[in-house]
CSV table of C-alpha atoms (C1' of nucleotides) in Angstrom, one decimal:
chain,number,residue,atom,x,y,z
K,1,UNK,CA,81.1,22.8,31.0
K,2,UNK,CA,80.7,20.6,33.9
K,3,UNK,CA,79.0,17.2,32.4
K,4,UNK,CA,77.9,17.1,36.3
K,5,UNK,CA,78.3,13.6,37.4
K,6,UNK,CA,74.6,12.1,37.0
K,7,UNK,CA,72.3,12.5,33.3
K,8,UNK,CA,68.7,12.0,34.2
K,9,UNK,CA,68.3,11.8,30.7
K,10,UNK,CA,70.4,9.4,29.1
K,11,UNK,CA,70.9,7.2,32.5
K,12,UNK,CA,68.6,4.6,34.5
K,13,UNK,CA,66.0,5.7,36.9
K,14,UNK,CA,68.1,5.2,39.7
K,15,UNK,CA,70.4,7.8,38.2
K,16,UNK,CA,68.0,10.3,37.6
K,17,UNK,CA,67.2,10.1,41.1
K,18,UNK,CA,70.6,10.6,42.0
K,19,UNK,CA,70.9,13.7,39.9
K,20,UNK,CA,68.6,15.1,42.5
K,21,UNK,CA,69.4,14.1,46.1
K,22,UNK,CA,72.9,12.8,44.9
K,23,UNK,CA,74.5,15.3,46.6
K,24,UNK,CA,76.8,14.9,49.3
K,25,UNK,CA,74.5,15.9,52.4
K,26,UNK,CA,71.4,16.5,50.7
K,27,UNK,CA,69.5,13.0,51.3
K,28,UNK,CA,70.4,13.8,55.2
K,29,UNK,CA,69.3,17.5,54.7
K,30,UNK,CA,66.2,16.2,53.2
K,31,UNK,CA,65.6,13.7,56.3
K,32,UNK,CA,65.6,16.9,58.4
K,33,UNK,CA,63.2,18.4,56.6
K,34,UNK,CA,60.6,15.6,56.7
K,35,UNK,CA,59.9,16.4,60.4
K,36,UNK,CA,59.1,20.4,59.3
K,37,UNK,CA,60.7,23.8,58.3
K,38,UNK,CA,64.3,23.9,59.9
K,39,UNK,CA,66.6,26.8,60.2
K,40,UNK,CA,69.9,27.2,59.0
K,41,UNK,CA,71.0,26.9,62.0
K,42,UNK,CA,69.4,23.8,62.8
K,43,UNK,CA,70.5,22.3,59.8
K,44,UNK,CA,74.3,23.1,60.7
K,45,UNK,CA,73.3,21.2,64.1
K,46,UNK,CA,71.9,18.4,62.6
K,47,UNK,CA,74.3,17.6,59.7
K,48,UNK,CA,77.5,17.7,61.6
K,49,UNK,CA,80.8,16.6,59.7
K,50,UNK,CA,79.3,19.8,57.2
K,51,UNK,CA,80.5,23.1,56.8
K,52,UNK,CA,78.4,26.1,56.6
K,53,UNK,CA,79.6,26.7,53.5
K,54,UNK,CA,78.6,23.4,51.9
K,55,UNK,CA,75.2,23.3,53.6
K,56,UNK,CA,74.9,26.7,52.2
K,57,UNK,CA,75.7,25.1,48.4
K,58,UNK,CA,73.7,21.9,49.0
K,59,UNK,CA,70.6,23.8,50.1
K,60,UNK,CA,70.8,26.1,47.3
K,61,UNK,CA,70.5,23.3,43.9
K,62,UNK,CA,67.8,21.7,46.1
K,63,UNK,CA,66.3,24.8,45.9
K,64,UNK,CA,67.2,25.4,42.3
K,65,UNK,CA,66.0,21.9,41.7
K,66,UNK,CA,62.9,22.6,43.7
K,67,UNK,CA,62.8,20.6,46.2
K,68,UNK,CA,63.0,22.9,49.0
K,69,UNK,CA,61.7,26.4,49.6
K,70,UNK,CA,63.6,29.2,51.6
K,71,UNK,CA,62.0,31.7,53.4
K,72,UNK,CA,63.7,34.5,54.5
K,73,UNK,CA,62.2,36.7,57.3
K,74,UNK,CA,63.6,40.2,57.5
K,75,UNK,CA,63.7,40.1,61.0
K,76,UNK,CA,66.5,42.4,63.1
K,77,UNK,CA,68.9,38.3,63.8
K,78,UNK,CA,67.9,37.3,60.3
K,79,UNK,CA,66.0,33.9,60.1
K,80,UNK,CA,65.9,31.7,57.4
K,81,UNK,CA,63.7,28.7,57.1
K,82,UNK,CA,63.8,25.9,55.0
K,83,UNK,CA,60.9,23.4,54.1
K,84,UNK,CA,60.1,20.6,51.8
K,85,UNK,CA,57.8,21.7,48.4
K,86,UNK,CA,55.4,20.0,47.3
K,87,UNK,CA,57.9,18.4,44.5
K,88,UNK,CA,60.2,17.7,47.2
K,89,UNK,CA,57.5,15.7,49.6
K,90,UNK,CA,57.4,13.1,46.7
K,91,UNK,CA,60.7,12.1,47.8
K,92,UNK,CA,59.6,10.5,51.2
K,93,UNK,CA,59.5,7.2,50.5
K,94,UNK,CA,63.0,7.1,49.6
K,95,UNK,CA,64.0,9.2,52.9
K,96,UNK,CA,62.1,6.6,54.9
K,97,UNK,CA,63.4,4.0,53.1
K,98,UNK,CA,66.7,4.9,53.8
K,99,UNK,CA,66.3,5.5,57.3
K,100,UNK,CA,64.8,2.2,57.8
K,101,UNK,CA,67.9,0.3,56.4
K,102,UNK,CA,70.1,2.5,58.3
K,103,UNK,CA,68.1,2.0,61.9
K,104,UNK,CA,68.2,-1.3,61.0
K,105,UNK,CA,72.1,-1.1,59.9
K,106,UNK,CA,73.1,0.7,62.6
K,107,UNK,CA,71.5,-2.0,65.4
K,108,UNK,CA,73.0,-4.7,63.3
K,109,UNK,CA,76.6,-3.0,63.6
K,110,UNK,CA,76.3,-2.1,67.1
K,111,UNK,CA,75.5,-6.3,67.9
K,112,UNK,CA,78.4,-7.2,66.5
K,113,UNK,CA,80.8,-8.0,69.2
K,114,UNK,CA,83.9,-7.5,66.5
K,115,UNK,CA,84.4,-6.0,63.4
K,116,UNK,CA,86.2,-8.6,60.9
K,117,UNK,CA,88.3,-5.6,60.2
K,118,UNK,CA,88.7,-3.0,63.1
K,119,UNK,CA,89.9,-0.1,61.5
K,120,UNK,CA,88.2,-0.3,57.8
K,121,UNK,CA,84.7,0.3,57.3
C,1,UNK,CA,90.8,5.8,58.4
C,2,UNK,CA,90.1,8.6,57.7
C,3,UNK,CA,86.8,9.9,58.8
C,4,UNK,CA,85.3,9.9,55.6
C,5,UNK,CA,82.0,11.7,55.4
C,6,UNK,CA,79.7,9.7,56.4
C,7,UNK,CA,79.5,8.1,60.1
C,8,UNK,CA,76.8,5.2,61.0
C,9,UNK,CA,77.7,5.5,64.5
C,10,UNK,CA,77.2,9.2,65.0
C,11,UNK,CA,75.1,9.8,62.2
C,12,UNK,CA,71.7,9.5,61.5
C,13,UNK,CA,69.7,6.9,60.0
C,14,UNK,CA,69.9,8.1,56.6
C,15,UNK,CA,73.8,8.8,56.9
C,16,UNK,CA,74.6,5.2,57.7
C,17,UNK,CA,72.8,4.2,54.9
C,18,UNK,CA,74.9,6.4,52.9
C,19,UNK,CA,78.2,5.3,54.2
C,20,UNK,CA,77.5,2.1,52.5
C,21,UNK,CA,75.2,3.0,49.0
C,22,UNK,CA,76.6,7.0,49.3
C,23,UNK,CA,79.6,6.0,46.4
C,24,UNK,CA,79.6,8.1,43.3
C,25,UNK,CA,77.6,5.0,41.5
C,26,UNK,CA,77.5,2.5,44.4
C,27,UNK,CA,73.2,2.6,44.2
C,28,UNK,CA,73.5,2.5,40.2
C,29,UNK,CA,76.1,-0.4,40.5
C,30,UNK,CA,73.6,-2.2,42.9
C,31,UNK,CA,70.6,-1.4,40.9
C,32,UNK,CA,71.8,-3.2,38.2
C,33,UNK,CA,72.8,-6.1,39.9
C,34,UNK,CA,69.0,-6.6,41.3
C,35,UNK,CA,68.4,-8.2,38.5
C,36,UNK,CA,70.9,-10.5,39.0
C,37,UNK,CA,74.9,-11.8,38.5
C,38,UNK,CA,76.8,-8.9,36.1
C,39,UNK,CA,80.5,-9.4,34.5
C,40,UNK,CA,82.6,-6.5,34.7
C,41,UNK,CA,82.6,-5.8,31.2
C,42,UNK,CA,78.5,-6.0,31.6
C,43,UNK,CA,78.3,-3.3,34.5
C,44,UNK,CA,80.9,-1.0,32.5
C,45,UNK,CA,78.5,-0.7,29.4
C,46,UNK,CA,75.6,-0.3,32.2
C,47,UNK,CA,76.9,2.2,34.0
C,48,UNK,CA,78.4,4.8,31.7
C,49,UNK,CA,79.8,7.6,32.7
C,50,UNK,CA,82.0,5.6,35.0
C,51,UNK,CA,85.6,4.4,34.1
C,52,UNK,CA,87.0,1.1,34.6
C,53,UNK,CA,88.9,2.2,38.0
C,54,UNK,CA,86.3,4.2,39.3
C,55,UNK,CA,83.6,1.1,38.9
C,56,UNK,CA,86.4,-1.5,40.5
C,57,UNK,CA,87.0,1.3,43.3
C,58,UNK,CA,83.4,1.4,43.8
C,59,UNK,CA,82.8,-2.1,43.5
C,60,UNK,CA,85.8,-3.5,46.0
C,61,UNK,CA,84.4,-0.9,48.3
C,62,UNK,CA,80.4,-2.9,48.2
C,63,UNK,CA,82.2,-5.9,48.4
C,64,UNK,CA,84.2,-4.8,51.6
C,65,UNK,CA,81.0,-3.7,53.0
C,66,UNK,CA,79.6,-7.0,52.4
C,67,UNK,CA,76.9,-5.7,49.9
C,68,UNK,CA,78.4,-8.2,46.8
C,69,UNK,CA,80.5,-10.8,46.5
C,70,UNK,CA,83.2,-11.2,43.5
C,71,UNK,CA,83.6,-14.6,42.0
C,72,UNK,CA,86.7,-15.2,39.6
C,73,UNK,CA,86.8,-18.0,36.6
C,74,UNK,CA,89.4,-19.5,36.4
C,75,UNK,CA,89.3,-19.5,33.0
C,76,UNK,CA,91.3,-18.6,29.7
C,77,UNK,CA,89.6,-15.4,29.1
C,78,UNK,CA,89.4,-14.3,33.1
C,79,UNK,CA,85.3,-14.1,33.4
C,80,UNK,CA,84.5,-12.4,36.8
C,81,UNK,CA,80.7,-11.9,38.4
C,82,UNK,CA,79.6,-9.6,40.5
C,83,UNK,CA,76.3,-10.8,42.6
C,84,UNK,CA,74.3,-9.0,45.4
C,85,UNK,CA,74.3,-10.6,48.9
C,86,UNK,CA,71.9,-11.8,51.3
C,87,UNK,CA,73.0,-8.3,52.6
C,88,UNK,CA,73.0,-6.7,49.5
C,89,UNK,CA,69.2,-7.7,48.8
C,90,UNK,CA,68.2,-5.8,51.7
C,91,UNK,CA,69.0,-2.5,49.7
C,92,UNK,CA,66.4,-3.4,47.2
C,93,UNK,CA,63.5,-1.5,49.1
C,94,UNK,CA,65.6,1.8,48.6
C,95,UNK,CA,66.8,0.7,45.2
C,96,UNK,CA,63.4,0.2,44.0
C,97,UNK,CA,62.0,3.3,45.4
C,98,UNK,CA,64.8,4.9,44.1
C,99,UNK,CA,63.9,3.7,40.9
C,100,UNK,CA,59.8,4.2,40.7
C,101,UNK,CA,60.8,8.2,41.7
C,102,UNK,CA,63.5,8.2,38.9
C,103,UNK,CA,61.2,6.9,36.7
C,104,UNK,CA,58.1,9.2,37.4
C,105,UNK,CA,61.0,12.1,37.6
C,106,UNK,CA,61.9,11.3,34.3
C,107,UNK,CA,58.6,11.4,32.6
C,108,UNK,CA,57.8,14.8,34.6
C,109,UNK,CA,60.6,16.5,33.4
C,110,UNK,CA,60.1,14.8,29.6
C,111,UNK,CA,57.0,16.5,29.8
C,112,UNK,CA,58.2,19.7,30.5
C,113,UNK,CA,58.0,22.6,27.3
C,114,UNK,CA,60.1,24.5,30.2
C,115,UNK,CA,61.7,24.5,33.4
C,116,UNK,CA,59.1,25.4,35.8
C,117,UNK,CA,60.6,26.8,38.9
C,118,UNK,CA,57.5,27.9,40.9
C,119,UNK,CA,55.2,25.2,41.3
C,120,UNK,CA,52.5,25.3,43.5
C,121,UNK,CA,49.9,22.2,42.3
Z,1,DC,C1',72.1,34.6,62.6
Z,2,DT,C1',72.7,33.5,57.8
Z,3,DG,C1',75.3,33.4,54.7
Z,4,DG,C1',78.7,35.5,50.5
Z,5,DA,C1',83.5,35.9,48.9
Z,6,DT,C1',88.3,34.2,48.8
Z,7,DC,C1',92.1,31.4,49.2
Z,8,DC,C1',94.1,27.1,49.1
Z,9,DC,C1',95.0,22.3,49.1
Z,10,DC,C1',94.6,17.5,48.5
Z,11,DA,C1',92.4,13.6,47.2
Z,12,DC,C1',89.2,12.2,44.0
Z,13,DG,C1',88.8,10.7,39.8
Z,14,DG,C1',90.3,10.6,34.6
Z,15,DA,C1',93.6,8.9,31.2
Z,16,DT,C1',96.9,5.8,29.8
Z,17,DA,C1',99.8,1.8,29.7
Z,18,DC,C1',100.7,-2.6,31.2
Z,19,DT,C1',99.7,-7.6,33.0
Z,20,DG,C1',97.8,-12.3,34.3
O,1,DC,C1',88.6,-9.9,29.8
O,2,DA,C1',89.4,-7.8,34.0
O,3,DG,C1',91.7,-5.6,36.2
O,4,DT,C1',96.3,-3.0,38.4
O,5,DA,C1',99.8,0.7,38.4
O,6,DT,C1',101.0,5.2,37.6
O,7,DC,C1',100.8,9.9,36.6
O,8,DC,C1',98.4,14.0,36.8
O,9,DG,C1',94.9,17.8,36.6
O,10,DT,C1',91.0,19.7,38.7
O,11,DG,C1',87.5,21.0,41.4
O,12,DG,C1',85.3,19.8,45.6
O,13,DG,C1',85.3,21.2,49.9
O,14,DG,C1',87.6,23.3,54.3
O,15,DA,C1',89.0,27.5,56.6
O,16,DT,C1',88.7,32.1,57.2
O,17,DC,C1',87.1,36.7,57.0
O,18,DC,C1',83.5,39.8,56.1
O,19,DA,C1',78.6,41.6,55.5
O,20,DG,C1',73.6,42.6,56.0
DNA sequence: CTGGATCCCCACGGATACTG
DNA sequence: CAGTATCCGTGGGGATCCAG
């Protein structure tokens, strides 16, 4: 039985949350979705440092989780689409939360002249 | 280093953000701490689940990123804190919105007779 | 194009014992 | 009390091939 790493039920708030978007890429695959439906494709472009295989995983418990639908078109080159329920919408503030700290993160970084330690972090 | 997963400099927003909070309990850790300084023993019996390596792992890695600092007593029985930052308080935002949607999360699915997969309102 | 299925490996993380 | 050191098992995730 996998225990999974996060218990919505017997840990804080915070952890329930993670049981959600915990996953590796999902908070990033989430970001994407804010903007609109994205193909799989897309998604592969905009999450690199992911395989297909684990964008594949990741979108599927979001899905079981619903927090994402998919949409398949039986189209001749298959499309898939992905989009943000309802359920999963509710989970904006967090998303634009996070990118928030992170633009501002990122500037901070980049005004650094030199990192304390070069090749840590 | 090695590459790690996440990358604030070729990333997105949302993935730098998680290069620093993306540890297995890093956002529970720092959750806790909002409320102020934690021993070791303290954050162990807050954040279980977690064993006593993975929470020092996870905690030398917020303190390398500046997030918390670690202050050592000197004493007989070694007494060690843990407190956020000036850094570190700049997660709050995300922390608390992470916690308001945990919250609200948790209720929903308290609620629940059954798993509802389909929902449309 | 969008994945499913398989194989494989290592590094992540658990458990335990020991120390200042 | 607050770790560190060590060993070790596992499963997470990469790579590859195949299919609709």
């Amino acid at each position: 039985m996998r225990p999974k790493r996060y218990d919505w039920r017997t840990g804080c708030s915070v952890e329930a949350t993670l049981s959600v978007i915990g996953g590796l890429w999902k908070a990033v695959i989430l970001f994407h979705l804010l903007e609109g439906k994205r193909r799989f494709g897309e998604l592969s472009r905009l999450v690199p440092g992911t395989t297909q295989r684990m964008l594949t995983l990741q979108l599927r418990e979001l899905e079981a989780d619903g927090v994402i639908s998919r949409t398949v078109f039986p189209e001749v080159p298959p499309r898939v689409e992905y989009e943000l329920t309802e359920f999963g919408r509710s989970l904006e503030p967090i998303l634009l939360t996070m990118r928030d700290w992170g633009l501002s993160f990122q500037s901070r970084r980049l005004g650094e002249p030199k990192p304390a330690k070069d090749l840590a972090a």
